[in-house]
Tab-separated table of C-alpha atoms in Angstrom:
chain	number	residue	atom	x	y	z
A	357	UNK	CA	-12.977	-25.151	-18.065
A	358	UNK	CA	-15.026	-21.994	-20.240
A	359	UNK	CA	-12.310	-20.338	-22.634
A	360	UNK	CA	-13.536	-16.813	-23.136
A	361	UNK	CA	-12.032	-15.730	-26.299
A	362	UNK	CA	-11.317	-12.310	-27.103
A	363	UNK	CA	-11.596	-9.939	-30.513
A	364	UNK	CA	-10.380	-8.307	-32.515
A	365	UNK	CA	-6.194	-8.609	-30.368
A	366	UNK	CA	-5.817	-4.574	-31.712
A	367	UNK	CA	-7.954	-2.548	-31.907
A	368	UNK	CA	-6.505	1.369	-33.157
A	369	UNK	CA	-9.108	3.946	-33.069
A	370	UNK	CA	-8.816	7.812	-32.950
A	371	UNK	CA	-10.022	9.680	-29.853
A	372	UNK	CA	-14.429	10.769	-30.060
A	373	UNK	CA	-14.402	7.413	-32.306
A	374	UNK	CA	-16.403	4.302	-31.122
A	375	UNK	CA	-14.387	1.240	-29.860
A	376	UNK	CA	-16.445	-2.165	-29.981
A	377	UNK	CA	-14.980	-5.633	-28.152
A	378	UNK	CA	-15.939	-8.862	-28.472
A	379	UNK	CA	-15.843	-11.675	-25.814
A	380	UNK	CA	-16.936	-15.118	-26.528
A	381	UNK	CA	-16.984	-17.748	-24.815
A	382	UNK	CA	-16.702	-21.370	-24.909
A	383	UNK	CA	-20.193	-22.578	-23.199
A	384	UNK	CA	-23.129	-20.389	-21.917
A	385	UNK	CA	-22.096	-18.156	-19.196
A	386	UNK	CA	-24.616	-18.658	-16.755
A	387	UNK	CA	-26.969	-15.811	-15.187
A	388	UNK	CA	-24.894	-13.404	-17.853
A	389	UNK	CA	-22.084	-13.496	-15.148
A	390	UNK	CA	-19.192	-11.644	-17.259
A	391	UNK	CA	-17.342	-9.118	-16.377
A	392	UNK	CA	-14.919	-6.597	-18.266
A	393	UNK	CA	-11.930	-5.280	-17.123
A	394	UNK	CA	-9.354	-1.975	-18.155
A	395	UNK	CA	-5.770	-2.283	-17.496
A	396	UNK	CA	-3.474	0.752	-17.969
A	397	UNK	CA	0.557	0.516	-18.019
A	398	UNK	CA	1.837	0.251	-14.598
A	399	UNK	CA	-1.427	-0.238	-12.328
A	400	UNK	CA	-3.758	-3.151	-11.364
A	401	UNK	CA	-7.311	-4.011	-13.651
A	402	UNK	CA	-9.966	-1.698	-12.497
A	403	UNK	CA	-13.531	-3.370	-13.013
A	404	UNK	CA	-15.694	-1.192	-15.554
A	405	UNK	CA	-18.814	-4.010	-15.701
A	406	UNK	CA	-20.317	-6.947	-13.897
A	407	UNK	CA	-22.850	-8.966	-14.720
A	408	UNK	CA	-22.141	-8.422	-18.154
A	409	UNK	CA	-24.331	-4.957	-18.729
A	410	UNK	CA	-23.880	-3.652	-15.175
A	411	UNK	CA	-21.174	-0.548	-14.868
A	412	UNK	CA	-19.206	-0.321	-11.893
A	413	UNK	CA	-19.463	2.483	-9.201
A	414	UNK	CA	-17.762	5.641	-11.445
A	415	UNK	CA	-17.720	4.044	-14.260
A	416	UNK	CA	-18.291	6.846	-16.967
A	417	UNK	CA	-21.844	5.632	-19.203
A	418	UNK	CA	-19.937	5.688	-22.072
A	419	UNK	CA	-18.733	2.598	-21.191
A	420	UNK	CA	-20.968	-0.258	-22.334
A	421	UNK	CA	-21.887	-3.709	-21.499
A	422	UNK	CA	-24.071	-6.342	-23.467
A	423	UNK	CA	-24.533	-10.013	-24.349
A	424	UNK	CA	-25.900	-13.289	-23.133
A	425	UNK	CA	-25.118	-16.930	-23.688
A	426	UNK	CA	-21.316	-17.108	-25.404
A	427	UNK	CA	-21.012	-13.851	-26.834
A	428	UNK	CA	-20.678	-10.512	-25.056
A	429	UNK	CA	-19.646	-7.048	-26.206
A	430	UNK	CA	-17.820	-3.999	-24.139
A	431	UNK	CA	-18.991	-0.302	-26.022
A	432	UNK	CA	-16.759	2.645	-25.624
A	433	UNK	CA	-19.062	5.184	-27.361
A	434	UNK	CA	-16.911	7.739	-27.437
A	435	UNK	CA	-12.777	7.357	-26.708
A	436	UNK	CA	-11.158	9.887	-24.499
A	437	UNK	CA	-7.386	9.520	-24.431
A	438	UNK	CA	-7.256	7.225	-20.920
A	439	UNK	CA	-9.353	4.850	-22.831
A	440	UNK	CA	-6.369	3.551	-24.643
A	441	UNK	CA	-5.559	0.366	-22.506
A	442	UNK	CA	-5.700	-3.432	-22.297
A	443	UNK	CA	-9.425	-5.109	-22.175
A	444	UNK	CA	-10.172	-8.379	-20.580
A	445	UNK	CA	-13.404	-10.023	-19.841
A	446	UNK	CA	-13.970	-12.925	-17.024
A	447	UNK	CA	-16.598	-15.062	-16.422
A	448	UNK	CA	-17.392	-15.590	-12.975
A	449	UNK	CA	-19.891	-17.771	-13.188
A	450	UNK	CA	-18.706	-21.305	-13.764
A	451	UNK	CA	-15.185	-22.327	-11.572
A	452	UNK	CA	-12.304	-22.248	-12.803
A	453	UNK	CA	-12.956	-17.967	-13.267
A	454	UNK	CA	-11.472	-17.097	-16.513
A	455	UNK	CA	-10.125	-14.388	-18.192
A	456	UNK	CA	-10.178	-13.762	-22.128
A	457	UNK	CA	-6.185	-13.305	-23.388
A	458	UNK	CA	-7.112	-9.270	-23.244
A	459	UNK	CA	-7.296	-6.353	-26.165
A	460	UNK	CA	-4.678	-3.949	-27.350
A	461	UNK	CA	-7.152	-0.655	-27.579
A	462	UNK	CA	-4.477	1.668	-29.113
A	463	UNK	CA	-4.060	5.066	-30.451
A	464	UNK	CA	-4.348	5.993	-34.207
B	1041	UNK	CA	-13.193	3.604	1.292
B	1042	UNK	CA	-12.421	-0.030	0.450
B	1043	UNK	CA	-8.771	-1.070	0.304
B	1044	UNK	CA	-6.756	-3.779	-0.002
B	1045	UNK	CA	-2.952	-3.219	0.599
B	1046	UNK	CA	-0.308	-5.684	-0.348
B	1047	UNK	CA	2.988	-6.639	0.681
B	1048	UNK	CA	5.805	-5.225	-0.960
B	1049	UNK	CA	8.225	-6.690	-3.688
B	1050	UNK	CA	9.898	-10.312	-3.282
B	1051	UNK	CA	12.854	-11.606	-4.522
B	1052	UNK	CA	13.274	-15.522	-4.305
B	1053	UNK	CA	15.427	-18.038	-5.620
B	1054	UNK	CA	14.244	-21.507	-7.056
B	1055	UNK	CA	12.960	-23.884	-4.306
B	1056	UNK	CA	11.929	-21.204	-1.830
B	1057	UNK	CA	8.761	-20.206	0.063
B	1058	UNK	CA	7.429	-16.416	-0.487
B	1059	UNK	CA	4.302	-14.948	1.750
B	1060	UNK	CA	1.863	-12.393	0.294
B	1061	UNK	CA	-0.048	-10.544	1.879
B	1062	UNK	CA	-3.442	-8.297	1.180
B	1063	UNK	CA	-5.207	-6.214	4.247
B	1064	UNK	CA	-8.383	-5.081	3.645
B	1065	UNK	CA	-10.104	-2.051	5.154
B	1066	UNK	CA	-13.117	-0.010	4.677
B	1067	UNK	CA	-15.537	-3.324	4.587
B	1068	UNK	CA	-16.290	-5.840	7.211
B	1069	UNK	CA	-13.938	-8.402	5.916
B	1070	UNK	CA	-15.975	-11.434	6.159
B	1071	UNK	CA	-18.828	-10.505	4.213
B	1072	UNK	CA	-17.240	-11.011	0.539
B	1073	UNK	CA	-14.619	-13.641	-1.127
B	1074	UNK	CA	-11.015	-13.379	-1.646
B	1075	UNK	CA	-9.710	-13.949	-4.866
B	1076	UNK	CA	-6.276	-14.278	-6.144
B	1077	UNK	CA	-4.724	-12.865	-9.850
B	1078	UNK	CA	-1.837	-13.514	-11.364
B	1079	UNK	CA	0.208	-12.084	-14.722
B	1080	UNK	CA	4.108	-12.605	-15.907
B	1081	UNK	CA	5.567	-10.238	-17.751
B	1082	UNK	CA	4.211	-9.101	-20.316
B	1083	UNK	CA	1.095	-11.672	-20.684
B	1084	UNK	CA	-2.462	-11.308	-19.614
B	1085	UNK	CA	-4.223	-12.790	-16.182
B	1086	UNK	CA	-4.789	-15.901	-14.789
B	1087	UNK	CA	-7.366	-16.947	-12.134
B	1088	UNK	CA	-5.887	-18.229	-9.321
B	1089	UNK	CA	-8.395	-18.978	-7.184
B	1090	UNK	CA	-10.702	-17.708	-3.947
B	1091	UNK	CA	-11.169	-18.120	-0.547
B	1092	UNK	CA	-14.163	-17.577	1.497
B	1093	UNK	CA	-13.727	-15.620	4.032
B	1094	UNK	CA	-16.334	-16.497	6.169
B	1095	UNK	CA	-15.286	-20.490	6.341
B	1096	UNK	CA	-11.717	-19.978	5.052
B	1097	UNK	CA	-12.888	-22.635	1.661
B	1098	UNK	CA	-10.353	-22.422	-0.613
B	1099	UNK	CA	-10.553	-23.306	-4.449
B	1100	UNK	CA	-7.963	-23.276	-6.294
B	1101	UNK	CA	-7.677	-23.347	-10.386
B	1102	UNK	CA	-6.155	-26.109	-12.367
B	1103	UNK	CA	-2.491	-25.714	-12.308
B	1104	UNK	CA	-2.749	-23.570	-9.315
B	1105	UNK	CA	-2.976	-26.801	-6.684
B	1106	UNK	CA	-0.575	-27.784	-4.108
B	1107	UNK	CA	2.194	-25.295	-3.866
B	1108	UNK	CA	-0.295	-22.393	-3.985
B	1109	UNK	CA	-1.792	-22.081	-0.734
B	1110	UNK	CA	-4.477	-19.215	0.577
B	1111	UNK	CA	-4.508	-18.807	3.952
B	1112	UNK	CA	-6.886	-16.106	6.733
B	1113	UNK	CA	-6.340	-13.717	9.485
B	1114	UNK	CA	-10.058	-12.464	9.716
B	1115	UNK	CA	-8.508	-10.768	13.085
B	1116	UNK	CA	-5.987	-9.055	11.423
B	1117	UNK	CA	-8.946	-8.693	7.912
B	1118	UNK	CA	-5.732	-9.396	5.959
B	1119	UNK	CA	-5.690	-12.918	3.421
B	1120	UNK	CA	-2.335	-14.447	2.360
B	1121	UNK	CA	-0.494	-16.288	-1.190
B	1122	UNK	CA	1.950	-18.522	-0.016
B	1123	UNK	CA	3.545	-20.278	-2.652
B	1124	UNK	CA	6.000	-22.797	-1.932
B	1125	UNK	CA	8.695	-24.328	-4.243
B	1126	UNK	CA	8.710	-21.739	-6.710
B	1127	UNK	CA	9.861	-22.086	-10.109
B	1128	UNK	CA	11.233	-19.012	-12.260
B	1129	UNK	CA	8.223	-19.131	-13.878
B	1130	UNK	CA	6.158	-18.130	-10.845
B	1131	UNK	CA	7.579	-14.741	-11.871
B	1132	UNK	CA	4.662	-12.778	-11.701
B	1133	UNK	CA	2.464	-9.333	-10.361
B	1134	UNK	CA	-0.352	-11.663	-8.029
B	1135	UNK	CA	-3.307	-9.512	-7.406
B	1136	UNK	CA	-5.707	-9.496	-4.437
B	1137	UNK	CA	-9.105	-8.597	-5.708
B	1138	UNK	CA	-12.583	-8.628	-3.635
B	1139	UNK	CA	-16.390	-10.646	-4.428
B	1140	UNK	CA	-16.837	-12.612	-7.425
B	1141	UNK	CA	-16.428	-9.922	-9.940
B	1142	UNK	CA	-13.449	-8.542	-8.416
B	1143	UNK	CA	-14.714	-4.984	-7.574
B	1144	UNK	CA	-11.660	-3.762	-5.650
B	1145	UNK	CA	-7.683	-4.875	-6.203
B	1146	UNK	CA	-4.452	-4.494	-4.186
B	1147	UNK	CA	-1.645	-2.712	-6.267
B	1148	UNK	CA	0.289	-6.130	-6.933
B	1149	UNK	CA	2.957	-7.721	-5.575
B	1150	UNK	CA	5.567	-8.316	-7.790
B	1151	UNK	CA	7.781	-11.940	-6.938
B	1152	UNK	CA	10.890	-12.383	-8.526
B	1153	UNK	CA	12.078	-15.730	-8.723
B	1154	UNK	CA	16.077	-15.882	-9.810
B	1155	UNK	CA	18.756	-17.813	-8.665
């Protein structure tokens, strides 16, 4: 099983700042099959990025994903108030398709 | 547009069973796999497994074998998750989500297990 570790666990930033979230895998994620999701309180998760770097339909271009192998990054270039939420990475390469533990992005 | 609509909240006693439904619309149901994800109160996301909507073949994550069963009714574009011998620790929101990178999600079904 591939274990995904997200860091930091909580990130405190202000609107307009840049956010960088990390996801490290215990084994190589084949074909960069890694996705990022955003979950706001009381809502279902929403797909942001798949295959490490491809933005899902309707996702603003301030969200970008990068990485390969075991190290992946989600970057939000300029934070908007609605971006403060919990973010999860998930590998969809090797069953079981594990999630990271989540990273909370909070307003400073 | 693609929609996944799940059944409503359930309150069950320990030892009982529950069946959660996920009705798909806006796309060809058998063209995309369906995943199930669990989220316990205040916790993160856990992948339960997926079902091939074309063949009906299920795959379960470790820890979700035996009591968790996926099924389909392709005539009504609906996927099901049935959990038997419910335990209090099964209390969670259960989500269905489409395809291998979970591009569309249901709204979630809260299953509460309490005596």
